[in-house]
Structures are given as C-alpha cells and as structure tokens.
mmCIF file of C-alpha atoms and ligand atoms in Angstrom:
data_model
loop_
_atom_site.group_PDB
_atom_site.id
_atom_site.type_symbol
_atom_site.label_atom_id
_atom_site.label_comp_id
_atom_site.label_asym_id
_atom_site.label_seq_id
_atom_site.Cartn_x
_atom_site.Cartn_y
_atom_site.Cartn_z
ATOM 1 C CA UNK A 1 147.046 121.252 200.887
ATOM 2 C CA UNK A 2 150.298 123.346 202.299
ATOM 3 C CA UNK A 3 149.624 125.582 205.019
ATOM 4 C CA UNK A 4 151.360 128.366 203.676
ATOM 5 C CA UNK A 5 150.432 127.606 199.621
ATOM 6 C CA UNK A 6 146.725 127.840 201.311
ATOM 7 C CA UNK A 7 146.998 131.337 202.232
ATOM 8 C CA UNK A 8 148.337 133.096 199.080
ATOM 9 C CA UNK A 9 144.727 132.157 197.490
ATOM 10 C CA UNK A 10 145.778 132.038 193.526
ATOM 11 C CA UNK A 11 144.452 128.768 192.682
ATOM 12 C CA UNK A 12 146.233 128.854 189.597
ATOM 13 C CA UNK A 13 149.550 129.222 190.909
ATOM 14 C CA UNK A 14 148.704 125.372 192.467
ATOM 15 C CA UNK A 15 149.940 123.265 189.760
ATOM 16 C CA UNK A 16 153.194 120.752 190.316
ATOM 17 C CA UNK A 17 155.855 119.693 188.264
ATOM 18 C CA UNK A 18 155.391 116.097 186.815
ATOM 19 C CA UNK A 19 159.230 114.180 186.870
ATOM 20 C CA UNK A 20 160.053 113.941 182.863
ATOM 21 C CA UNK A 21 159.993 117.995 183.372
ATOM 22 C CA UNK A 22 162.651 117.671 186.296
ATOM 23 C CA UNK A 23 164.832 114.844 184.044
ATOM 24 C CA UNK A 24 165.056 118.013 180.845
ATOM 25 C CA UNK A 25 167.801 119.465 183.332
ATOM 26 C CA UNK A 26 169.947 116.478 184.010
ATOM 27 C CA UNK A 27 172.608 117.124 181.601
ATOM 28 C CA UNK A 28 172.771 120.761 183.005
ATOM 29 C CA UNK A 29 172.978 120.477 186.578
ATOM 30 C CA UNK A 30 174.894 117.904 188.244
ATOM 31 C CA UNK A 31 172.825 116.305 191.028
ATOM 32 C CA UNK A 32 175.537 116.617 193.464
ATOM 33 C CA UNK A 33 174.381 119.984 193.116
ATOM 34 C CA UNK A 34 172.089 121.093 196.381
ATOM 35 C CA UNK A 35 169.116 122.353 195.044
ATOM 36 C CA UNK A 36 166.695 124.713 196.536
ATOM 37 C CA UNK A 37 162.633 124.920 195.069
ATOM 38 C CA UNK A 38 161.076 127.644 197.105
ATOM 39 C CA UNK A 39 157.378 126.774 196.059
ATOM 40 C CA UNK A 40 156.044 124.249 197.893
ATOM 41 C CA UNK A 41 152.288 123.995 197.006
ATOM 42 C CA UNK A 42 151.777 119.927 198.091
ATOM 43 C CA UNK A 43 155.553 119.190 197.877
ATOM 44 C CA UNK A 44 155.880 116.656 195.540
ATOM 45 C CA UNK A 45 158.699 118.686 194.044
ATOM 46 C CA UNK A 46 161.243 117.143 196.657
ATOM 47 C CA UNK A 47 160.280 113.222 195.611
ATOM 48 C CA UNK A 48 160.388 113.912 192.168
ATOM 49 C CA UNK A 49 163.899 115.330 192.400
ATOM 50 C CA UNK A 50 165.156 112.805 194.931
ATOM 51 C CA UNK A 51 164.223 109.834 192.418
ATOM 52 C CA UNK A 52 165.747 111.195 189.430
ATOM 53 C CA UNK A 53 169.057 111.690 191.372
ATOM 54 C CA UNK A 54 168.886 114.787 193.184
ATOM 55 C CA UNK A 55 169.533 113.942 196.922
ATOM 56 C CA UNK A 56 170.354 117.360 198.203
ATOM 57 C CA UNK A 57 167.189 119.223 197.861
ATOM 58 C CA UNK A 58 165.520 121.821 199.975
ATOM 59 C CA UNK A 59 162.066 122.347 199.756
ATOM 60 C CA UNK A 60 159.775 123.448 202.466
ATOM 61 C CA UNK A 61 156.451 125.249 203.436
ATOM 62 C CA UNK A 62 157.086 128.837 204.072
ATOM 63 C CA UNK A 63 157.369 131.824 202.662
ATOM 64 C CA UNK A 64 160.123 132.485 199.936
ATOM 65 C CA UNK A 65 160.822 135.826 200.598
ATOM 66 C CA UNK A 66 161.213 135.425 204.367
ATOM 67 C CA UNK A 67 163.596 132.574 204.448
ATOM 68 C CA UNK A 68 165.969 132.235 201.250
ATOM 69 C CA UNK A 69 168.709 133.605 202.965
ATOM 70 C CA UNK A 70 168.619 130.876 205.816
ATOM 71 C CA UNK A 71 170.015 128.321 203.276
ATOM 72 C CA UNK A 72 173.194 127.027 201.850
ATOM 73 C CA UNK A 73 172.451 125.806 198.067
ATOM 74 C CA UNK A 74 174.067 125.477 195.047
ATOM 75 C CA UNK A 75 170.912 126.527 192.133
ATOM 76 C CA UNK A 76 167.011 127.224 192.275
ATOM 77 C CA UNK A 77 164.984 124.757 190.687
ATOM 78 C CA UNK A 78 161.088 125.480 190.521
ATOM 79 C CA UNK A 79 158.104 125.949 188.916
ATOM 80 C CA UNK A 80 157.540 129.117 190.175
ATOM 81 C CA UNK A 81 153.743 130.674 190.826
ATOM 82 C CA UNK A 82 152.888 132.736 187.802
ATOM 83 C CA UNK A 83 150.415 135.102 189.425
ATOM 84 C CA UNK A 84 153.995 136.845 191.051
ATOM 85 C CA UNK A 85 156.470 136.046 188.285
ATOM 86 C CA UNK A 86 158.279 139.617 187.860
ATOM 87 C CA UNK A 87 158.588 139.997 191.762
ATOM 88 C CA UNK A 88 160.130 136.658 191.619
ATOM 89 C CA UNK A 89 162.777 136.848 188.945
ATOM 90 C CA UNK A 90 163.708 140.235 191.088
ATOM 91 C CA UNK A 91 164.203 138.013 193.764
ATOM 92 C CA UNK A 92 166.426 135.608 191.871
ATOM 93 C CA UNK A 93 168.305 138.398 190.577
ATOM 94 C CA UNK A 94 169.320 139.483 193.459
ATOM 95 C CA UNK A 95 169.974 136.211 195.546
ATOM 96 C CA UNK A 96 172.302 135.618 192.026
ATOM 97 C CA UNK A 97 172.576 131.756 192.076
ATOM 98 C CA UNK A 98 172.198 129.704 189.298
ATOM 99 C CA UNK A 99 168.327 129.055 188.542
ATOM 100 C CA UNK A 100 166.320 127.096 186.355
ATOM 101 C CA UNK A 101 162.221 128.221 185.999
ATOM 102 C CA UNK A 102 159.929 126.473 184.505
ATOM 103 C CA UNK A 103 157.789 129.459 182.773
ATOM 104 C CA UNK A 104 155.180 129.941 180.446
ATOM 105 C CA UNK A 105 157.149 130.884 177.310
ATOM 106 C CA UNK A 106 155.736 133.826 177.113
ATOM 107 C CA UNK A 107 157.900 134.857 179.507
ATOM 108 C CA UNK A 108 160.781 135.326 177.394
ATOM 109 C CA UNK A 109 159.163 138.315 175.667
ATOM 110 C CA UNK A 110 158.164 140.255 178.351
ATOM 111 C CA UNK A 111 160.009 143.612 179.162
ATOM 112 C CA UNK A 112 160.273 142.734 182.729
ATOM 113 C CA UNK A 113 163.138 140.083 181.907
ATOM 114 C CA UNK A 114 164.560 142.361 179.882
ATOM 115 C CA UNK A 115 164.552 145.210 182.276
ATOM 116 C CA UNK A 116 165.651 142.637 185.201
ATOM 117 C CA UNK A 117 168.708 141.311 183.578
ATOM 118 C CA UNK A 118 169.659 143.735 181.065
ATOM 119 C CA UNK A 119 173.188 143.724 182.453
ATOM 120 C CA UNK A 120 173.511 139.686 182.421
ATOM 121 C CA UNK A 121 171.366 138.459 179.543
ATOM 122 C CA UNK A 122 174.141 136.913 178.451
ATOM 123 C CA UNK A 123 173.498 134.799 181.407
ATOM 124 C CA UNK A 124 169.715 133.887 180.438
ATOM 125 C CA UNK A 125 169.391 130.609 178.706
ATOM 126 C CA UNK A 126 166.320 128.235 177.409
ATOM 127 C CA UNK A 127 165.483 124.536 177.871
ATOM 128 C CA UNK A 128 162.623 124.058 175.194
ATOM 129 C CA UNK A 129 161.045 120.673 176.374
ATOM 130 C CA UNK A 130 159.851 118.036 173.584
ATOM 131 C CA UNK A 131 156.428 118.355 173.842
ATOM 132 C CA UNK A 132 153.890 120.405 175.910
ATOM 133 C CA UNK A 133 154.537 119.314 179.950
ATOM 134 C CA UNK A 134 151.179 118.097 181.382
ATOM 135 C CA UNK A 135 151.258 119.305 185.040
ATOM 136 C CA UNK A 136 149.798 118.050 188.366
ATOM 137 C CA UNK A 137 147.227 119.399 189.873
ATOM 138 C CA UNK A 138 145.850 117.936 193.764
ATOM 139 C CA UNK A 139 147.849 115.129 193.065
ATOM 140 C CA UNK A 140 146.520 114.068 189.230
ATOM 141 C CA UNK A 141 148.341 114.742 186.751
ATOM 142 C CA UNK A 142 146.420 116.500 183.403
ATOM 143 C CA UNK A 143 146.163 114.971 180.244
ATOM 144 C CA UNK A 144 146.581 118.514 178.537
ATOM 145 C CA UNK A 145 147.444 121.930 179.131
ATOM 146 C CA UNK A 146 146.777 124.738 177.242
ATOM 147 C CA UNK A 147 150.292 126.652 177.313
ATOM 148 C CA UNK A 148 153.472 126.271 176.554
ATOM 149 C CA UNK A 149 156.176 126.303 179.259
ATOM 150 C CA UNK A 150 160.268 126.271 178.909
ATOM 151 C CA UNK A 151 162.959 126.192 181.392
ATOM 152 C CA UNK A 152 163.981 129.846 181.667
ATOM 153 C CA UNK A 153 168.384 129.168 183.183
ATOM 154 C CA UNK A 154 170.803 131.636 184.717
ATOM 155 C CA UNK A 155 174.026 131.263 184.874
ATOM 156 C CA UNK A 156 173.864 127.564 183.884
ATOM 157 C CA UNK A 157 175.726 125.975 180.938
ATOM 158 C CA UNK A 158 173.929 124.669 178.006
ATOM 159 C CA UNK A 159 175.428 123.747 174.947
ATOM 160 C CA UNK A 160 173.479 126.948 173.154
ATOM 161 C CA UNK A 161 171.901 129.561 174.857
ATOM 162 C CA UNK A 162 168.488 128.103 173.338
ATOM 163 C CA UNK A 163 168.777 124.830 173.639
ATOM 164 C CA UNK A 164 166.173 121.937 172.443
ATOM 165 C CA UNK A 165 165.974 118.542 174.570
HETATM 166 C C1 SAM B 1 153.291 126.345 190.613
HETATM 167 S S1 SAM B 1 153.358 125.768 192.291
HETATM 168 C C2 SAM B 1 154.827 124.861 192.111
HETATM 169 C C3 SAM B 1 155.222 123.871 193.160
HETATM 170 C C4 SAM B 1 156.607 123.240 192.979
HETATM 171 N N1 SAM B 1 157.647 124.248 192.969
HETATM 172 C C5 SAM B 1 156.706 122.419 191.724
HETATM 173 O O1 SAM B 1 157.513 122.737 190.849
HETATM 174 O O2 SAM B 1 155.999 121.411 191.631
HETATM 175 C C6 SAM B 1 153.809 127.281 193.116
HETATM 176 C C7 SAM B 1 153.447 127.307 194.606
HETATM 177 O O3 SAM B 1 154.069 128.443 195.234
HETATM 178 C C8 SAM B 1 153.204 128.930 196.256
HETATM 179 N N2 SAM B 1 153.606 130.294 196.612
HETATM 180 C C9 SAM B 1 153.088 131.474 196.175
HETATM 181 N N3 SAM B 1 153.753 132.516 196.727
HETATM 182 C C10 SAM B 1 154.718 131.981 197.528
HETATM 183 C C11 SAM B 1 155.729 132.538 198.382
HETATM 184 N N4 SAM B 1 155.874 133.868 198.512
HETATM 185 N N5 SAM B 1 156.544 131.702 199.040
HETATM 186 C C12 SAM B 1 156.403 130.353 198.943
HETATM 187 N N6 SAM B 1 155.456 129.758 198.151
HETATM 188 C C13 SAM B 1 154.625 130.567 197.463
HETATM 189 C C14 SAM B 1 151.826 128.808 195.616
HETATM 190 O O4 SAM B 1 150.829 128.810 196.600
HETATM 191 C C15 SAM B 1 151.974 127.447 194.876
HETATM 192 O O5 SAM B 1 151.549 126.417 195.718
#
C-alpha cells in the first residue's frame, strides 16, 4: 500500500479504477493529452492509462493539495476518494483544467456541485458507462458493486452534455 494513501485512513476511499472505465473517455480526450490523476492509492491508475494509449500521465504518491501546482498537464483524470468529494471539486474548480471524475452518481444531485459551479454548469457534462464498473480493490478486481458511478467532465466536449457510451 502507498505511503501517503496509508495515512489518510478511509479505507473506502481505496478502491482503483479497472481499464474498460479509463477506455469510456477515449473519444473525449485525445491521448496526446498529458493527463494528471492525483489519487494514487496502489497506482495502478498510471498502467491502465499507459496501455490504452495515454503515454503522458502523471500520477504519483503525495498529497494533492500540496503539489498540483508543480505540474504542467493538459486534464484531470481520476477516481477521486469519496470520503473528501466537495473539498475536491473546490479544488478542481479552482485549478480550472479540464477534468473527468469518476463519481458515484449521486453526485450529480448534490447542492455542493451546484453551489461550486453555478457560474459554469454549462461546463459540467456526464459519461454514463454501460453497465455498473466493478472496481479494484488490493489488487482484485470485484465481481459487483453496489453503486452506480458516472464520469462527472468539465470543460470537455461530448457530443451531449449527458452522454451514454
Ligand atoms: C478511489 S482511490 C483512486 C485511485 C486512482 N485515482 C484510480 O482511479 O484508480 C483514491 C485514493 O486517493 C487517496 N487520497 C485521499 N486523499 C488524498 C490527498 N489529499 N492527496 C492524494 N491522495 C489522496 C486515498 O487514500 C485513495 O488511495
């Protein structure tokens, strides 16, 4: 387990992205694109990304908050840890680059969104996946999950702002 992903103690933020969740965005961001995933947790996030075409991708062991601004990058890609959602969509909003979060969907709903981006929800977007995304979890990947999760986008372009893969 990550050093730093070890000390923020929400085991259910600990959960990684399986690939076929990383391939929904491929029409949508170009993987010249340099892409940035803040959230380490075992770092699988970087190999995934890397085989489906993304070289450029930055994804290391520290602490968000303390060193976004030391990078160059085009968009955010991540699955984000849900036990500090709202302080990090504040985050995003400020750094403004183009993001794409994989979210519970509940997230969509919530007045925190709203409240964050009320002057660019024009700019908010939705990748609904197929079928429920079964994630990874110490390196296994689940056979089921129990919520639903979409790509929440800023200021990326999708053919509709909801947009079904
Ligand atoms: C849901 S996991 C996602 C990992 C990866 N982004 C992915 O998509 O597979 C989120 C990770 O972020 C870590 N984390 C929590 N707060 C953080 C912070 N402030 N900075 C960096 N990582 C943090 C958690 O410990 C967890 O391991």
């Amino acid at each position: 387990m990550a050093s730093f992903t070890l000390t923020t103690g929400e085991k259910c933020d600990d959960y990684e992205t399986p690939p076929n969740a990383f391939e929904m965005l491929l029409p949508y961001i170009d993987t010249s694109n340099i892409v940035y995933d803040p959230f380490y947790c075992n770092g699988l996030a970087k190999q995934f990304l890397n085989n489906i075409g993304y070289k450029n991708v930055i994804h290391n062991d520290e602490n968000f908050y303390a060193n976004w601004s030391k990078y160059k990058f085009d968009c955010i890609i991540t699955n984000p840890p849900y036990s500090s959602k709202v302080q990090v969509f504040k985050e995003l909003y400020k750094i403004d680059k183009p993001f794409a979060l994989l979210v519970p969907v509940s997230t969509i709903t919530t007045n925190f969104l709203q409240n964050i981006f009320k002057y660019d929800l024009d700019k908010i977007g939705m990748i609904i996946p197929p079928k429920r995304i079964h994630f990874i979890k110490n390196g296994v990947q689940s056979n089921r999950n129990w919520f639903d999760v979409v790509w929440i986008t800023y200021k990326i372009k999708l053919p509709s702002p909801i947009t079904f893969c």
